[in-house]
Tab-separated table of C-alpha atoms in Angstrom:
chain	number	residue	atom	x	y	z
A	1	UNK	CA	0.000	0.000	0.000
A	2	UNK	CA	1.298	3.463	-0.818
A	3	UNK	CA	1.085	6.535	1.387
A	4	UNK	CA	-2.051	7.830	-0.300
A	5	UNK	CA	-3.942	4.602	0.305
A	6	UNK	CA	-2.677	4.444	3.866
A	7	UNK	CA	-3.853	7.995	4.610
A	8	UNK	CA	-7.358	7.212	3.400
A	9	UNK	CA	-7.820	4.696	6.180
A	10	UNK	CA	-6.373	6.531	9.171
A	11	UNK	CA	-9.639	7.028	11.064
A	12	UNK	CA	-10.675	3.471	10.257
A	13	UNK	CA	-7.342	2.338	11.728
A	14	UNK	CA	-7.914	4.461	14.850
A	15	UNK	CA	-11.425	3.059	15.326
A	16	UNK	CA	-10.404	-0.444	14.338
A	17	UNK	CA	-13.117	-0.652	11.703
A	18	UNK	CA	-10.901	-1.766	8.843
A	19	UNK	CA	-10.317	-5.379	7.770
A	20	UNK	CA	-7.525	-7.181	9.575
A	21	UNK	CA	-5.300	-7.531	6.498
A	22	UNK	CA	-5.520	-3.791	5.812
A	23	UNK	CA	-4.628	-3.071	9.423
A	24	UNK	CA	-1.578	-5.349	9.169
A	25	UNK	CA	-0.414	-3.605	6.014
A	26	UNK	CA	-0.824	-0.230	7.583
A	27	UNK	CA	1.155	-1.212	10.656
A	28	UNK	CA	3.932	-2.450	8.405
A	29	UNK	CA	3.857	0.808	6.449
A	30	UNK	CA	4.068	2.914	9.605
A	31	UNK	CA	7.168	0.995	10.655
A	32	UNK	CA	8.796	1.943	7.338
A	33	UNK	CA	7.432	5.414	6.577
A	34	UNK	CA	8.243	8.106	9.136
A	35	UNK	CA	6.041	10.824	7.640
A	36	UNK	CA	2.949	8.595	7.539
A	37	UNK	CA	3.640	7.505	11.080
A	38	UNK	CA	3.901	11.117	12.230
A	39	UNK	CA	0.716	12.049	10.402
A	40	UNK	CA	-1.062	9.106	11.997
A	41	UNK	CA	0.153	10.099	15.475
A	42	UNK	CA	-1.082	13.651	15.033
A	43	UNK	CA	-4.448	12.612	13.685
A	44	UNK	CA	-4.830	10.005	16.405
A	45	UNK	CA	-4.017	12.539	19.149
A	46	UNK	CA	-6.471	15.055	17.691
A	47	UNK	CA	-9.315	12.700	16.800
A	48	UNK	CA	-9.317	11.199	20.299
A	49	UNK	CA	-8.732	14.498	22.145
A	50	UNK	CA	-12.161	14.524	23.778
A	51	UNK	CA	-12.237	10.793	24.499
A	52	UNK	CA	-11.871	9.806	28.113
A	53	UNK	CA	-12.089	13.379	29.361
A	54	UNK	CA	-14.235	13.801	32.462
A	55	UNK	CA	-17.781	14.485	31.421
A	56	UNK	CA	-18.911	17.975	32.178
A	57	UNK	CA	-21.327	17.757	35.059
A	58	UNK	CA	-24.667	19.482	34.990
A	59	UNK	CA	-24.786	22.470	37.327
A	60	UNK	CA	-26.251	21.309	40.684
A	61	UNK	CA	-28.500	24.380	40.628
A	62	UNK	CA	-29.835	23.521	37.173
A	63	UNK	CA	-33.403	22.900	38.337
A	64	UNK	CA	-33.469	25.956	40.605
A	65	UNK	CA	-32.301	28.171	37.740
A	66	UNK	CA	-34.810	26.551	35.404
A	67	UNK	CA	-37.619	27.256	37.858
A	68	UNK	CA	-36.550	30.903	38.088
A	69	UNK	CA	-36.416	31.180	34.315
A	70	UNK	CA	-39.951	29.805	33.976
A	71	UNK	CA	-41.289	32.194	36.643
A	72	UNK	CA	-39.582	35.136	34.959
A	73	UNK	CA	-41.012	34.119	31.610
A	74	UNK	CA	-44.534	33.949	33.047
A	75	UNK	CA	-44.080	37.332	34.689
A	76	UNK	CA	-42.949	38.864	31.420
A	77	UNK	CA	-45.942	37.295	29.683
A	78	UNK	CA	-48.379	38.873	32.177
A	79	UNK	CA	-46.656	42.276	31.959
A	80	UNK	CA	-46.628	42.086	28.198
A	81	UNK	CA	-50.383	41.394	27.972
A	82	UNK	CA	-51.065	44.218	30.468
A	83	UNK	CA	-48.922	46.566	28.397
A	84	UNK	CA	-50.739	45.514	25.229
A	85	UNK	CA	-54.089	46.280	26.881
A	86	UNK	CA	-52.864	49.681	28.048
A	87	UNK	CA	-51.481	50.364	24.588
A	88	UNK	CA	-54.877	49.598	23.004
A	89	UNK	CA	-56.805	51.720	25.552
A	90	UNK	CA	-54.506	54.739	25.242
A	91	UNK	CA	-56.099	56.292	22.111
A	92	UNK	CA	-59.579	55.830	23.592
A	93	UNK	CA	-58.505	57.438	26.881
A	94	UNK	CA	-56.794	60.292	25.037
A	95	UNK	CA	-59.893	60.978	22.908
A	96	UNK	CA	-62.081	60.916	25.999
A	97	UNK	CA	-59.843	63.408	27.776
A	98	UNK	CA	-59.835	65.737	24.778
A	99	UNK	CA	-63.637	65.712	24.588
A	100	UNK	CA	-63.958	66.352	28.331
A	101	UNK	CA	-61.418	69.193	28.114
A	102	UNK	CA	-63.235	70.856	25.216
A	103	UNK	CA	-66.613	70.593	26.966
A	104	UNK	CA	-65.147	71.949	30.178
A	105	UNK	CA	-63.550	74.778	28.297
A	106	UNK	CA	-66.844	75.696	26.646
A	107	UNK	CA	-68.681	75.612	29.955
A	108	UNK	CA	-66.046	77.697	31.703
A	109	UNK	CA	-65.908	80.112	28.853
A	110	UNK	CA	-69.677	80.561	28.860
A	111	UNK	CA	-69.878	81.082	32.600
A	112	UNK	CA	-67.244	83.880	32.555
A	113	UNK	CA	-68.518	85.697	29.448
A	114	UNK	CA	-68.938	89.603	29.890
A	115	UNK	CA	-72.326	89.814	28.120
A	116	UNK	CA	-73.807	87.357	30.476
A	117	UNK	CA	-72.494	89.157	33.504
A	118	UNK	CA	-73.786	92.539	32.491
A	119	UNK	CA	-77.119	91.221	31.281
A	120	UNK	CA	-77.636	89.468	34.530
A	121	UNK	CA	-76.881	92.631	36.511
A	122	UNK	CA	-80.095	94.515	37.277
A	123	UNK	CA	-78.279	97.702	38.243
A	124	UNK	CA	-76.760	98.330	34.928
A	125	UNK	CA	-77.166	102.059	34.897
A	126	UNK	CA	-75.819	102.421	38.421
A	127	UNK	CA	-72.745	100.435	37.415
A	128	UNK	CA	-72.071	102.682	34.468
A	129	UNK	CA	-72.568	105.770	36.612
A	130	UNK	CA	-70.077	104.423	39.074
A	131	UNK	CA	-67.715	103.697	36.210
A	132	UNK	CA	-68.086	107.194	34.860
A	133	UNK	CA	-67.548	108.754	38.294
A	134	UNK	CA	-64.403	106.691	38.722
A	135	UNK	CA	-63.006	108.305	35.586
A	136	UNK	CA	-64.001	111.824	36.743
A	137	UNK	CA	-66.702	112.356	34.214
A	138	UNK	CA	-68.221	115.576	35.575
A	139	UNK	CA	-70.904	115.704	33.059
A	140	UNK	CA	-73.653	113.747	34.687
A	141	UNK	CA	-75.956	114.492	31.899
A	142	UNK	CA	-78.268	111.619	31.174
A	143	UNK	CA	-77.451	111.860	27.486
A	144	UNK	CA	-73.840	110.979	28.152
A	145	UNK	CA	-74.796	108.056	30.280
A	146	UNK	CA	-77.179	106.856	27.586
A	147	UNK	CA	-74.390	107.201	25.015
A	148	UNK	CA	-72.092	105.167	27.206
A	149	UNK	CA	-74.710	102.459	27.511
A	150	UNK	CA	-75.316	102.434	23.785
A	151	UNK	CA	-71.612	102.325	22.928
A	152	UNK	CA	-70.958	99.390	25.128
B	1	UNK	CA	-42.366	7.442	37.530
B	2	UNK	CA	-42.469	6.007	34.022
B	3	UNK	CA	-42.292	8.280	31.019
B	4	UNK	CA	-46.046	7.872	30.509
B	5	UNK	CA	-46.703	8.958	34.098
B	6	UNK	CA	-44.382	11.916	33.666
B	7	UNK	CA	-46.203	13.008	30.527
B	8	UNK	CA	-49.597	12.655	32.189
B	9	UNK	CA	-48.281	14.703	35.102
B	10	UNK	CA	-46.919	17.387	32.799
B	11	UNK	CA	-50.217	17.603	30.959
B	12	UNK	CA	-51.842	18.217	34.328
B	13	UNK	CA	-49.179	20.908	35.006
B	14	UNK	CA	-47.900	18.878	37.962
B	15	UNK	CA	-44.665	20.471	39.232
B	16	UNK	CA	-43.525	17.248	40.893
B	17	UNK	CA	-43.713	15.408	37.561
B	18	UNK	CA	-41.821	18.236	35.866
B	19	UNK	CA	-39.076	18.155	38.472
B	20	UNK	CA	-38.729	14.424	38.115
B	21	UNK	CA	-38.555	14.727	34.335
B	22	UNK	CA	-35.809	17.331	34.601
B	23	UNK	CA	-33.793	15.288	37.083
B	24	UNK	CA	-34.147	12.172	34.941
B	25	UNK	CA	-33.086	13.766	31.663
B	26	UNK	CA	-31.014	16.842	32.507
B	27	UNK	CA	-27.652	15.087	32.029
B	28	UNK	CA	-28.683	13.596	28.723
B	29	UNK	CA	-30.031	16.886	27.373
B	30	UNK	CA	-27.095	18.931	28.643
B	31	UNK	CA	-24.594	16.487	27.179
B	32	UNK	CA	-26.339	16.535	23.786
B	33	UNK	CA	-26.260	20.342	23.719
B	34	UNK	CA	-22.684	20.542	24.961
B	35	UNK	CA	-21.384	17.999	22.449
B	36	UNK	CA	-22.746	20.110	19.610
B	37	UNK	CA	-21.755	23.568	20.767
B	38	UNK	CA	-18.884	22.899	23.219
B	39	UNK	CA	-19.666	25.906	25.405
B	40	UNK	CA	-20.741	24.989	28.956
B	41	UNK	CA	-22.727	28.116	29.848
B	42	UNK	CA	-24.551	28.238	26.518
B	43	UNK	CA	-25.199	24.503	26.694
B	44	UNK	CA	-26.830	24.969	30.097
B	45	UNK	CA	-29.023	27.809	28.798
B	46	UNK	CA	-30.093	25.768	25.811
B	47	UNK	CA	-30.771	22.700	27.968
B	48	UNK	CA	-33.037	24.822	30.160
B	49	UNK	CA	-34.830	26.128	27.071
B	50	UNK	CA	-35.398	22.511	26.015
B	51	UNK	CA	-37.228	21.768	29.249
B	52	UNK	CA	-39.217	24.993	29.034
B	53	UNK	CA	-40.363	23.999	25.562
B	54	UNK	CA	-41.283	20.535	26.824
B	55	UNK	CA	-43.272	22.114	29.671
B	56	UNK	CA	-45.123	24.430	27.284
B	57	UNK	CA	-45.790	22.005	24.459
B	58	UNK	CA	-46.188	18.633	26.173
B	59	UNK	CA	-49.735	18.416	24.804
B	60	UNK	CA	-48.218	18.057	21.324
B	61	UNK	CA	-46.350	14.864	22.263
B	62	UNK	CA	-48.156	11.975	20.604
B	63	UNK	CA	-46.235	8.944	21.898
B	64	UNK	CA	-45.080	8.238	18.342
B	65	UNK	CA	-41.520	8.068	19.642
B	66	UNK	CA	-39.812	7.718	22.988
B	67	UNK	CA	-39.713	10.734	25.278
B	68	UNK	CA	-35.896	10.680	25.139
B	69	UNK	CA	-36.003	10.791	21.330
B	70	UNK	CA	-38.276	13.840	21.463
B	71	UNK	CA	-35.949	15.533	23.956
B	72	UNK	CA	-32.953	14.841	21.732
B	73	UNK	CA	-34.731	16.368	18.739
B	74	UNK	CA	-35.587	19.547	20.623
B	75	UNK	CA	-32.041	19.741	22.022
B	76	UNK	CA	-30.481	19.333	18.579
B	77	UNK	CA	-32.780	21.920	16.977
B	78	UNK	CA	-32.111	24.476	19.665
B	79	UNK	CA	-28.361	23.810	19.571
B	80	UNK	CA	-28.269	24.191	15.793
B	81	UNK	CA	-30.237	27.446	16.032
B	82	UNK	CA	-27.681	28.675	18.518
B	83	UNK	CA	-24.814	27.683	16.214
B	84	UNK	CA	-26.434	29.440	13.248
B	85	UNK	CA	-26.898	32.608	15.276
B	86	UNK	CA	-23.374	32.647	16.592
B	87	UNK	CA	-21.547	31.507	13.455
B	88	UNK	CA	-18.078	32.913	13.301
B	89	UNK	CA	-17.464	32.774	17.018
B	90	UNK	CA	-14.487	30.637	17.880
B	91	UNK	CA	-14.727	27.695	20.224
B	92	UNK	CA	-11.738	28.791	22.247
B	93	UNK	CA	-13.845	29.353	25.348
B	94	UNK	CA	-14.842	25.716	25.463
B	95	UNK	CA	-11.276	24.547	25.036
B	96	UNK	CA	-10.167	26.828	27.840
B	97	UNK	CA	-12.922	25.357	29.951
B	98	UNK	CA	-11.256	21.986	29.746
B	99	UNK	CA	-7.839	23.505	30.357
B	100	UNK	CA	-9.083	25.214	33.495
B	101	UNK	CA	-11.051	22.282	34.841
B	102	UNK	CA	-10.014	21.723	38.442
B	103	UNK	CA	-10.683	18.008	38.375
B	104	UNK	CA	-8.321	16.301	40.824
B	105	UNK	CA	-7.555	13.410	38.496
B	106	UNK	CA	-6.236	15.761	35.871
B	107	UNK	CA	-4.061	17.700	38.320
B	108	UNK	CA	-2.117	14.562	39.116
B	109	UNK	CA	-1.126	14.172	35.476
B	110	UNK	CA	2.151	15.506	34.148
B	111	UNK	CA	1.322	18.955	32.906
B	112	UNK	CA	3.920	18.760	30.193
B	113	UNK	CA	2.195	15.778	28.571
B	114	UNK	CA	0.840	16.576	25.135
B	115	UNK	CA	-2.653	15.511	25.955
B	116	UNK	CA	-2.850	17.262	29.308
B	117	UNK	CA	-5.671	19.778	29.409
B	118	UNK	CA	-3.125	22.310	30.622
B	119	UNK	CA	-0.872	22.086	27.565
B	120	UNK	CA	-0.998	24.402	24.607
B	121	UNK	CA	-0.914	21.344	22.415
B	122	UNK	CA	-4.163	20.106	23.978
B	123	UNK	CA	-5.866	23.423	23.334
B	124	UNK	CA	-4.659	23.492	19.780
B	125	UNK	CA	-5.739	19.936	19.013
B	126	UNK	CA	-9.143	20.484	20.562
B	127	UNK	CA	-9.610	23.617	18.503
B	128	UNK	CA	-8.517	21.824	15.329
B	129	UNK	CA	-10.937	18.956	15.900
B	130	UNK	CA	-13.843	21.231	16.793
B	131	UNK	CA	-13.293	23.406	13.751
B	132	UNK	CA	-13.135	20.328	11.556
B	133	UNK	CA	-16.442	19.119	13.028
B	134	UNK	CA	-17.949	22.597	12.571
B	135	UNK	CA	-17.067	22.480	8.881
B	136	UNK	CA	-19.239	19.408	8.296
B	137	UNK	CA	-22.740	19.749	6.906
B	138	UNK	CA	-25.430	19.952	9.577
B	139	UNK	CA	-26.675	16.416	9.150
B	140	UNK	CA	-23.175	14.963	9.088
B	141	UNK	CA	-22.304	16.960	12.189
B	142	UNK	CA	-25.410	15.799	14.076
B	143	UNK	CA	-25.025	12.143	13.116
B	144	UNK	CA	-21.291	12.096	13.858
B	145	UNK	CA	-21.640	13.913	17.198
B	146	UNK	CA	-24.498	11.709	18.387
B	147	UNK	CA	-22.521	8.601	17.483
B	148	UNK	CA	-19.067	9.607	18.720
B	149	UNK	CA	-19.749	11.822	21.739
B	150	UNK	CA	-23.270	10.869	22.839
B	151	UNK	CA	-22.412	7.227	22.089
B	152	UNK	CA	-25.764	6.505	20.485
B	153	UNK	CA	-26.245	3.537	18.200
B	154	UNK	CA	-27.069	4.010	14.529
B	155	UNK	CA	-30.598	2.784	15.243
B	156	UNK	CA	-31.134	5.399	17.963
B	157	UNK	CA	-29.814	8.075	15.628
B	158	UNK	CA	-32.280	7.037	12.899
B	159	UNK	CA	-35.140	7.632	15.352
B	160	UNK	CA	-33.856	11.029	16.396
B	161	UNK	CA	-33.050	12.269	12.910
B	162	UNK	CA	-36.013	10.540	11.297
B	163	UNK	CA	-33.784	8.992	8.637
B	164	UNK	CA	-33.224	5.485	7.380
B	165	UNK	CA	-30.410	3.358	8.735
B	166	UNK	CA	-28.526	3.513	5.455
B	167	UNK	CA	-28.783	7.310	5.443
B	168	UNK	CA	-27.316	7.528	8.932
B	169	UNK	CA	-24.524	5.115	8.035
B	170	UNK	CA	-23.747	7.154	4.963
B	171	UNK	CA	-23.768	10.430	6.901
B	172	UNK	CA	-21.349	9.137	9.530
B	173	UNK	CA	-19.093	7.545	6.929
B	174	UNK	CA	-18.889	10.764	4.915
B	175	UNK	CA	-18.376	12.794	8.091
B	176	UNK	CA	-15.339	10.702	8.983
B	177	UNK	CA	-13.905	10.962	5.484
B	178	UNK	CA	-14.325	14.736	5.535
B	179	UNK	CA	-12.827	15.004	9.013
B	180	UNK	CA	-9.861	12.943	7.951
B	181	UNK	CA	-9.292	15.197	4.937
B	182	UNK	CA	-9.435	18.295	7.136
B	183	UNK	CA	-7.027	16.890	9.709
B	184	UNK	CA	-4.695	15.577	7.058
B	185	UNK	CA	-4.623	18.979	5.329
B	186	UNK	CA	-3.934	20.692	8.646
B	187	UNK	CA	-1.038	18.466	9.663
B	188	UNK	CA	0.536	18.195	6.251
B	189	UNK	CA	0.661	21.972	6.011
C-alpha cells in the first residue's frame, strides 16, 4: 500500500473498523514510513482528544435556575399582555380626555362671558354711573350716560 | 415514575412530575447540547430552554416516539439554532474550559504531557478537531456527534433524525472521510 492509500484509512485504523489484512499492512507501512507515522500520530491525538475526558457535570443548581427562568417568563408574559391592553386603551382614553377638556372649556368660557355678567346685573345704569364717576366724568348728563350704555 | 406517568403529570401541570422529568433527563439533554456547541454556559441555557419547551408544548407529544427521542430532537434543533446565530465565534472558550477544569484526576497528570488539558498542544488539538467538526454539513455533524460523543447507536440516531439506517450510516461515513481530509490537510501543512 502506498502513502495515499494508507492515509485514506487513518480514522478506520484508529477506530479499528478496517479489515484485519488492511490493518496489518498499515502497521507495516508505519514501521517503514516516518512521515505517515507522524501524520497518523497527530491525527490520532487530535481525533481522540475529547475521548476519556471527564464528562462535564450538569450544574447542581440547574433545576433551581430553570424554575426561576420559567417564573420570569410567566411574569414577562403577564406584563406584556397588560402593556398591550394599556397600549390599546390609550387612544380611547386620550380621545375621551380631549372631549372632556373641550366641553369643560366651553362651559367655563360661557360662565365667565362679559355679556352674560352685564345682562344678569339689574343695576346696569348704576354700574355705568359708578364707572363714569371713577373716571371723573363731571358731566352727569343723562345723554352721556345713555351714550355710554349704547356704545358698550 | 415512568415516562407515561411523567407526561400525564406534565399535561396536568404537575410540578412534581416536571421536576422528576428534569432530574431524569437533565444530564442527557445537557450532554447533547454541549457535544454540539462545546460551550458549557450556553449549553446549560439551551438545555433549560429545552425543558421549558417541553413544559409548554407537552400536549403536542403523541407517543409516536420515545420521550428521550423527542428531547434529543428539541435539544439538537435548539443547539443548531444557537450555532447558526453565533456563526463565526471561535470555540476557544470551550477549550479553555477543559484547560481550566479543576478536576483532581487531571491535576495529578504531568502537565507537560501533550494531551494534558493544561498544555498548549491540547488546546490546539481540541480547537482543530472542533473546527473540523464545525465544517461538516449539519446532518453529518449531528449524526457524527451523536454517534461519537453521545455514544448513540445508529438505530437510535435514525429515530432522532427521522432517517433510514442507510442514510445515517452514509452520513457518519462521509463525516469521517471529511474530518480525515481536514485533519490531514492541517497536519501536512
